[in-house]
């Protein structure tokens, strides 16, 4: 039986890699490296550095996996994502069957944690559901959300209260009435600049865990414009950005 390990590699700092992930890395014969064509060189380098640092010997292969671009979502966001996943599942299945021998182990190095805003798990699930004979395991990783909270020394939830993890796209519908802690990811349009609330604090982080990490915290109404400017400048300089933030009502604790 072919085996796939979906390995969380942390959010940018090679020190995030767990002992469990190191053991998993050392079992892999073939790493499948998704290539969107626009992948940031720095992220590719981090994957390579992790393999070189943590794998004993060099008895593994790297196979690039071209990723088709997702069609524009239009009105049916969920439909377009499902269709894209089905397309990806076909492409992944063909490559896995061609590159991975019976009894061999394939690996996917997933940014942060594989169970948080990442498609790899759904795609492998999809392939298995189509009847492809493979088994898989997931190795959790330190997500950007955990890295953000740790660097700002802030708990994600207030005492006894829930926390919502959502996207910039969802935040444009407004800050939820019944919550006081909201973590926002995948926000290319700076949805936080359109939230009007006097009682919100923001804990923002970009390039978390890397040498270029930037942290800003403060009252949203006072620092939103600064974050927007810092974000724009950093993005222009590096050519890409990854940022995430916690919005908190009612103070730090
Ligand atoms: C496709 S999601 C992947 C999330 C990842 N699985 C995780 O556990 O963090 C990409 C989003 O994660 C966040 N992100 C990932 N790495 C980050 C980092 N090093 N610094 C800041 N945000 C990061 C950003 O919001 C980015 O848009």
mmCIF file of C-alpha atoms and ligand atoms in Angstrom:
data_model
loop_
_atom_site.group_PDB
_atom_site.id
_atom_site.type_symbol
_atom_site.label_atom_id
_atom_site.label_comp_id
_atom_site.label_asym_id
_atom_site.label_seq_id
_atom_site.Cartn_x
_atom_site.Cartn_y
_atom_site.Cartn_z
ATOM 1 C CA UNK A 1 0.000 0.000 0.000
ATOM 2 C CA UNK A 2 1.250 3.509 -0.811
ATOM 3 C CA UNK A 3 1.368 5.882 2.150
ATOM 4 C CA UNK A 4 1.113 9.661 2.242
ATOM 5 C CA UNK A 5 2.279 11.852 5.125
ATOM 6 C CA UNK A 6 0.850 15.376 5.236
ATOM 7 C CA UNK A 7 3.421 17.158 7.378
ATOM 8 C CA UNK A 8 2.907 20.551 9.018
ATOM 9 C CA UNK A 9 6.219 22.452 8.867
ATOM 10 C CA UNK A 10 5.305 25.516 10.916
ATOM 11 C CA UNK A 11 4.707 29.086 9.844
ATOM 12 C CA UNK A 12 8.139 30.228 8.679
ATOM 13 C CA UNK A 13 10.706 29.401 11.332
ATOM 14 C CA UNK A 14 12.502 26.053 10.841
ATOM 15 C CA UNK A 15 12.556 25.787 14.661
ATOM 16 C CA UNK A 16 8.777 25.317 14.499
ATOM 17 C CA UNK A 17 9.309 21.822 13.065
ATOM 18 C CA UNK A 18 8.240 19.299 15.716
ATOM 19 C CA UNK A 19 9.956 16.062 16.731
ATOM 20 C CA UNK A 20 6.973 14.193 15.250
ATOM 21 C CA UNK A 21 7.462 16.052 11.955
ATOM 22 C CA UNK A 22 11.193 15.207 11.921
ATOM 23 C CA UNK A 23 10.386 11.517 12.348
ATOM 24 C CA UNK A 24 7.844 11.761 9.525
ATOM 25 C CA UNK A 25 10.281 13.618 7.222
ATOM 26 C CA UNK A 26 12.716 10.753 7.637
ATOM 27 C CA UNK A 27 10.141 8.187 6.441
ATOM 28 C CA UNK A 28 9.420 9.936 3.145
ATOM 29 C CA UNK A 29 10.764 8.568 -0.159
ATOM 30 C CA UNK A 30 9.177 11.180 -2.427
ATOM 31 C CA UNK A 31 8.214 14.757 -1.555
ATOM 32 C CA UNK A 32 5.506 16.254 -3.767
ATOM 33 C CA UNK A 33 6.115 19.988 -4.038
ATOM 34 C CA UNK A 34 3.096 21.963 -5.265
ATOM 35 C CA UNK A 35 4.150 24.611 -7.772
ATOM 36 C CA UNK A 36 1.670 27.392 -8.478
ATOM 37 C CA UNK A 37 4.108 29.167 -10.775
ATOM 38 C CA UNK A 38 3.862 32.197 -8.465
ATOM 39 C CA UNK A 39 5.302 30.449 -5.398
ATOM 40 C CA UNK A 40 7.512 32.663 -3.344
ATOM 41 C CA UNK A 41 11.178 31.744 -3.664
ATOM 42 C CA UNK A 42 11.594 32.260 0.096
ATOM 43 C CA UNK A 43 8.925 29.647 0.844
ATOM 44 C CA UNK A 44 10.483 27.143 -1.549
ATOM 45 C CA UNK A 45 13.846 27.756 0.108
ATOM 46 C CA UNK A 46 12.391 27.135 3.564
ATOM 47 C CA UNK A 47 11.022 23.740 2.463
ATOM 48 C CA UNK A 48 14.415 22.806 1.042
ATOM 49 C CA UNK A 49 16.255 24.018 4.154
ATOM 50 C CA UNK A 50 13.963 21.964 6.379
ATOM 51 C CA UNK A 51 14.666 18.802 4.390
ATOM 52 C CA UNK A 52 18.422 19.415 4.389
ATOM 53 C CA UNK A 53 18.503 20.196 8.101
ATOM 54 C CA UNK A 54 16.253 17.458 9.450
ATOM 55 C CA UNK A 55 16.572 14.499 7.100
ATOM 56 C CA UNK A 56 19.466 12.122 7.670
ATOM 57 C CA UNK A 57 21.094 11.278 4.360
ATOM 58 C CA UNK A 58 19.744 12.279 0.978
ATOM 59 C CA UNK A 59 17.770 9.206 0.099
ATOM 60 C CA UNK A 60 14.637 11.050 -1.059
ATOM 61 C CA UNK A 61 13.308 12.634 -4.232
ATOM 62 C CA UNK A 62 11.540 15.945 -4.833
ATOM 63 C CA UNK A 63 8.795 15.920 -7.452
ATOM 64 C CA UNK A 64 7.259 19.239 -8.537
ATOM 65 C CA UNK A 65 3.488 19.200 -8.804
ATOM 66 C CA UNK A 66 2.094 21.853 -11.176
ATOM 67 C CA UNK A 67 -1.055 23.454 -9.712
ATOM 68 C CA UNK A 68 -3.666 24.839 -12.122
ATOM 69 C CA UNK A 69 -5.012 28.299 -11.286
ATOM 70 C CA UNK A 70 -8.501 28.357 -9.808
ATOM 71 C CA UNK A 71 -11.137 29.957 -12.023
ATOM 72 C CA UNK A 72 -12.583 33.234 -10.680
ATOM 73 C CA UNK A 73 -15.229 32.390 -8.075
ATOM 74 C CA UNK A 74 -18.084 34.577 -9.351
ATOM 75 C CA UNK A 75 -21.319 34.051 -7.358
ATOM 76 C CA UNK A 76 -20.627 30.421 -6.478
ATOM 77 C CA UNK A 77 -17.467 30.482 -4.364
ATOM 78 C CA UNK A 78 -18.004 27.017 -2.853
ATOM 79 C CA UNK A 79 -18.809 25.479 -6.266
ATOM 80 C CA UNK A 80 -15.673 26.880 -7.865
ATOM 81 C CA UNK A 81 -13.503 25.603 -4.988
ATOM 82 C CA UNK A 82 -15.081 22.108 -5.180
ATOM 83 C CA UNK A 83 -14.504 21.999 -8.927
ATOM 84 C CA UNK A 84 -10.870 23.080 -8.486
ATOM 85 C CA UNK A 85 -10.318 20.422 -5.784
ATOM 86 C CA UNK A 86 -11.706 17.713 -8.088
ATOM 87 C CA UNK A 87 -9.304 18.888 -10.825
ATOM 88 C CA UNK A 88 -6.412 18.867 -8.355
ATOM 89 C CA UNK A 89 -7.357 15.406 -7.075
ATOM 90 C CA UNK A 90 -7.082 14.012 -10.629
ATOM 91 C CA UNK A 91 -3.686 15.661 -11.137
ATOM 92 C CA UNK A 92 -2.381 14.539 -7.718
ATOM 93 C CA UNK A 93 -3.602 10.975 -8.230
ATOM 94 C CA UNK A 94 -1.863 10.599 -11.600
ATOM 95 C CA UNK A 95 1.410 11.964 -10.248
ATOM 96 C CA UNK A 96 1.315 9.913 -7.032
ATOM 97 C CA UNK A 97 0.644 6.704 -8.978
ATOM 98 C CA UNK A 98 3.404 7.507 -11.472
ATOM 99 C CA UNK A 99 6.060 8.558 -8.961
ATOM 100 C CA UNK A 100 5.379 6.507 -5.846
ATOM 101 C CA UNK A 101 6.073 2.786 -5.906
ATOM 102 C CA UNK A 102 3.963 0.212 -4.064
ATOM 103 C CA UNK A 103 5.042 0.294 -0.377
ATOM 104 C CA UNK A 104 6.742 3.702 -0.709
ATOM 105 C CA UNK A 105 5.934 6.804 1.335
ATOM 106 C CA UNK A 106 5.068 10.184 -0.188
ATOM 107 C CA UNK A 107 5.187 13.474 1.697
ATOM 108 C CA UNK A 108 3.498 16.868 1.448
ATOM 109 C CA UNK A 109 5.167 19.715 3.362
ATOM 110 C CA UNK A 110 2.341 21.961 4.424
ATOM 111 C CA UNK A 111 2.828 25.522 5.637
ATOM 112 C CA UNK A 112 1.713 25.996 9.256
ATOM 113 C CA UNK A 113 -0.785 23.331 10.251
ATOM 114 C CA UNK A 114 -2.366 21.097 7.561
ATOM 115 C CA UNK A 115 -5.839 21.302 9.140
ATOM 116 C CA UNK A 116 -6.134 25.082 8.926
ATOM 117 C CA UNK A 117 -7.014 26.778 5.631
ATOM 118 C CA UNK A 118 -5.141 24.267 3.515
ATOM 119 C CA UNK A 119 -6.545 22.017 0.782
ATOM 120 C CA UNK A 120 -4.064 19.129 0.878
ATOM 121 C CA UNK A 121 -6.102 17.034 3.320
ATOM 122 C CA UNK A 122 -9.333 17.458 1.318
ATOM 123 C CA UNK A 123 -7.585 16.548 -1.926
ATOM 124 C CA UNK A 124 -5.981 13.383 -0.527
ATOM 125 C CA UNK A 125 -9.344 12.458 1.069
ATOM 126 C CA UNK A 126 -10.967 12.946 -2.327
ATOM 127 C CA UNK A 127 -8.413 10.669 -4.037
ATOM 128 C CA UNK A 128 -8.962 7.957 -1.426
ATOM 129 C CA UNK A 129 -12.747 8.262 -1.761
ATOM 130 C CA UNK A 130 -12.404 7.655 -5.541
ATOM 131 C CA UNK A 131 -11.038 4.197 -4.638
ATOM 132 C CA UNK A 132 -7.311 4.852 -4.947
ATOM 133 C CA UNK A 133 -5.417 2.445 -2.673
ATOM 134 C CA UNK A 134 -3.462 4.676 -0.330
ATOM 135 C CA UNK A 135 -3.411 5.454 3.344
ATOM 136 C CA UNK A 136 -2.461 8.758 4.914
ATOM 137 C CA UNK A 137 -1.577 10.443 8.186
ATOM 138 C CA UNK A 138 -1.406 14.060 9.241
ATOM 139 C CA UNK A 139 1.381 15.535 11.330
ATOM 140 C CA UNK A 140 0.202 18.742 13.033
ATOM 141 C CA UNK A 141 2.283 21.900 12.752
ATOM 142 C CA UNK A 142 2.545 25.260 14.466
ATOM 143 C CA UNK A 143 0.103 27.479 12.613
ATOM 144 C CA UNK A 144 0.510 31.163 11.903
ATOM 145 C CA UNK A 145 -2.315 31.742 14.403
ATOM 146 C CA UNK A 146 -0.298 30.210 17.233
ATOM 147 C CA UNK A 147 2.847 32.031 16.098
ATOM 148 C CA UNK A 148 0.913 35.327 16.092
ATOM 149 C CA UNK A 149 -0.499 34.867 19.597
ATOM 150 C CA UNK A 150 2.851 33.802 21.020
ATOM 151 C CA UNK A 151 4.760 36.726 19.487
ATOM 152 C CA UNK A 152 2.216 39.246 20.816
ATOM 153 C CA UNK A 153 2.041 37.420 24.158
ATOM 154 C CA UNK A 154 -1.742 37.438 23.948
ATOM 155 C CA UNK A 155 -4.156 34.550 24.606
ATOM 156 C CA UNK A 156 -6.386 33.836 21.622
ATOM 157 C CA UNK A 157 -9.529 33.660 23.776
ATOM 158 C CA UNK A 158 -10.703 35.750 26.699
ATOM 159 C CA UNK A 159 -11.413 33.743 29.871
ATOM 160 C CA UNK A 160 -14.133 31.173 29.145
ATOM 161 C CA UNK A 161 -14.954 32.748 25.771
ATOM 162 C CA UNK A 162 -14.799 31.384 22.217
ATOM 163 C CA UNK A 163 -12.562 32.536 19.387
ATOM 164 C CA UNK A 164 -13.476 32.637 15.716
ATOM 165 C CA UNK A 165 -10.902 31.975 12.981
ATOM 166 C CA UNK A 166 -12.063 33.408 9.694
ATOM 167 C CA UNK A 167 -10.990 35.029 6.434
ATOM 168 C CA UNK A 168 -10.729 38.627 5.275
ATOM 169 C CA UNK A 169 -13.508 37.862 2.813
ATOM 170 C CA UNK A 170 -15.861 36.875 5.674
ATOM 171 C CA UNK A 171 -14.838 39.817 7.845
ATOM 172 C CA UNK A 172 -16.155 42.213 5.201
ATOM 173 C CA UNK A 173 -19.635 41.096 6.364
ATOM 174 C CA UNK A 174 -18.849 42.827 9.686
ATOM 175 C CA UNK A 175 -17.383 42.022 13.100
ATOM 176 C CA UNK A 176 -19.658 39.339 14.667
ATOM 177 C CA UNK A 177 -22.028 40.743 17.324
ATOM 178 C CA UNK A 178 -21.721 37.856 19.748
ATOM 179 C CA UNK A 179 -17.906 37.454 19.825
ATOM 180 C CA UNK A 180 -14.972 39.322 21.281
ATOM 181 C CA UNK A 181 -12.015 37.493 19.667
ATOM 182 C CA UNK A 182 -11.659 37.032 15.911
ATOM 183 C CA UNK A 183 -8.530 35.835 14.091
ATOM 184 C CA UNK A 184 -8.381 36.809 10.431
ATOM 185 C CA UNK A 185 -6.322 35.032 7.755
ATOM 186 C CA UNK A 186 -6.122 35.291 3.982
ATOM 187 C CA UNK A 187 -6.944 38.998 3.971
ATOM 188 C CA UNK A 188 -5.469 40.416 0.773
ATOM 189 C CA UNK A 189 -7.820 43.418 0.870
ATOM 190 C CA UNK A 190 -7.179 44.649 4.410
ATOM 191 C CA UNK A 191 -10.762 44.134 5.577
ATOM 192 C CA UNK A 192 -9.755 45.501 9.003
ATOM 193 C CA UNK A 193 -9.631 49.023 7.530
ATOM 194 C CA UNK A 194 -13.378 48.867 6.901
ATOM 195 C CA UNK A 195 -14.390 47.746 10.416
ATOM 196 C CA UNK A 196 -15.689 50.670 12.433
ATOM 197 C CA UNK A 197 -15.539 50.046 16.167
ATOM 198 C CA UNK A 198 -14.039 52.163 18.935
ATOM 199 C CA UNK A 199 -13.568 49.255 21.296
ATOM 200 C CA UNK A 200 -11.448 46.906 19.128
ATOM 201 C CA UNK A 201 -7.748 46.195 19.506
ATOM 202 C CA UNK A 202 -5.688 44.601 16.739
ATOM 203 C CA UNK A 203 -2.664 42.310 17.077
ATOM 204 C CA UNK A 204 -1.181 42.117 13.581
ATOM 205 C CA UNK A 205 1.789 40.094 12.311
ATOM 206 C CA UNK A 206 3.424 39.640 8.920
ATOM 207 C CA UNK A 207 6.106 37.106 7.892
ATOM 208 C CA UNK A 208 5.713 35.552 11.350
ATOM 209 C CA UNK A 209 8.598 33.343 12.397
ATOM 210 C CA UNK A 210 10.918 34.658 9.695
ATOM 211 C CA UNK A 211 13.772 37.200 9.816
ATOM 212 C CA UNK A 212 11.434 39.765 8.261
ATOM 213 C CA UNK A 213 8.691 39.428 10.869
ATOM 214 C CA UNK A 214 6.707 42.622 11.537
ATOM 215 C CA UNK A 215 4.427 43.065 14.555
ATOM 216 C CA UNK A 216 2.005 45.920 15.261
ATOM 217 C CA UNK A 217 -0.541 46.102 18.089
ATOM 218 C CA UNK A 218 -2.878 48.819 19.322
ATOM 219 C CA UNK A 219 -6.344 50.281 19.119
ATOM 220 C CA UNK A 220 -7.686 49.418 15.666
ATOM 221 C CA UNK A 221 -8.916 52.975 15.028
ATOM 222 C CA UNK A 222 -5.438 54.341 15.828
ATOM 223 C CA UNK A 223 -3.156 51.849 14.051
ATOM 224 C CA UNK A 224 -5.203 50.637 11.047
ATOM 225 C CA UNK A 225 -3.746 53.276 8.699
ATOM 226 C CA UNK A 226 -0.185 52.515 9.909
ATOM 227 C CA UNK A 227 -0.650 48.790 9.321
ATOM 228 C CA UNK A 228 -2.035 49.458 5.851
ATOM 229 C CA UNK A 229 1.010 51.588 4.999
ATOM 230 C CA UNK A 230 3.573 49.176 6.540
ATOM 231 C CA UNK A 231 1.890 46.265 4.774
ATOM 232 C CA UNK A 232 1.941 48.034 1.392
ATOM 233 C CA UNK A 233 5.615 49.016 1.730
ATOM 234 C CA UNK A 234 6.683 45.519 2.842
ATOM 235 C CA UNK A 235 4.753 43.936 0.001
ATOM 236 C CA UNK A 236 6.328 46.262 -2.545
ATOM 237 C CA UNK A 237 9.823 45.585 -1.213
ATOM 238 C CA UNK A 238 9.566 41.797 -1.027
ATOM 239 C CA UNK A 239 7.018 41.205 -3.789
ATOM 240 C CA UNK A 240 4.735 39.164 -1.490
ATOM 241 C CA UNK A 241 3.263 39.213 1.985
ATOM 242 C CA UNK A 242 1.590 36.827 4.418
ATOM 243 C CA UNK A 243 -0.142 38.430 7.363
ATOM 244 C CA UNK A 244 -2.698 37.528 9.956
ATOM 245 C CA UNK A 245 -4.280 39.311 12.906
ATOM 246 C CA UNK A 246 -6.400 39.012 16.027
ATOM 247 C CA UNK A 247 -9.202 41.517 16.596
ATOM 248 C CA UNK A 248 -10.124 41.731 20.286
ATOM 249 C CA UNK A 249 -12.988 43.499 22.006
ATOM 250 C CA UNK A 250 -12.818 44.310 25.717
ATOM 251 C CA UNK A 251 -9.060 44.344 26.385
ATOM 252 C CA UNK A 252 -6.183 41.895 26.341
ATOM 253 C CA UNK A 253 -7.418 39.422 28.979
HETATM 254 C C1 LIG B 1 -3.489 29.233 2.855
HETATM 255 S S1 LIG B 1 -3.420 29.861 4.485
HETATM 256 C C2 LIG B 1 -2.379 28.692 5.255
HETATM 257 C C3 LIG B 1 -2.483 28.704 6.750
HETATM 258 C C4 LIG B 1 -1.542 27.693 7.398
HETATM 259 N N1 LIG B 1 -2.009 26.338 7.148
HETATM 260 C C5 LIG B 1 -1.373 27.916 8.888
HETATM 261 O O1 LIG B 1 -1.595 26.963 9.656
HETATM 262 O O2 LIG B 1 -0.965 29.015 9.277
HETATM 263 C C6 LIG B 1 -2.355 31.238 4.234
HETATM 264 C C7 LIG B 1 -2.622 32.345 5.251
HETATM 265 O O3 LIG B 1 -2.025 31.994 6.490
HETATM 266 C C8 LIG B 1 -1.516 33.146 7.124
HETATM 267 N N2 LIG B 1 -0.070 32.941 7.302
HETATM 268 C C9 LIG B 1 0.620 31.821 7.019
HETATM 269 N N3 LIG B 1 1.904 31.946 7.364
HETATM 270 C C10 LIG B 1 2.042 33.178 7.889
HETATM 271 C C11 LIG B 1 3.137 33.889 8.446
HETATM 272 N N4 LIG B 1 4.363 33.352 8.509
HETATM 273 N N5 LIG B 1 2.913 35.150 8.892
HETATM 274 C C12 LIG B 1 1.687 35.691 8.845
HETATM 275 N N6 LIG B 1 0.616 35.071 8.336
HETATM 276 C C13 LIG B 1 0.786 33.826 7.862
HETATM 277 C C14 LIG B 1 -1.856 34.331 6.245
HETATM 278 O O4 LIG B 1 -3.084 34.872 6.685
HETATM 279 C C15 LIG B 1 -2.005 33.678 4.896
HETATM 280 O O5 LIG B 1 -2.850 34.431 4.068
#
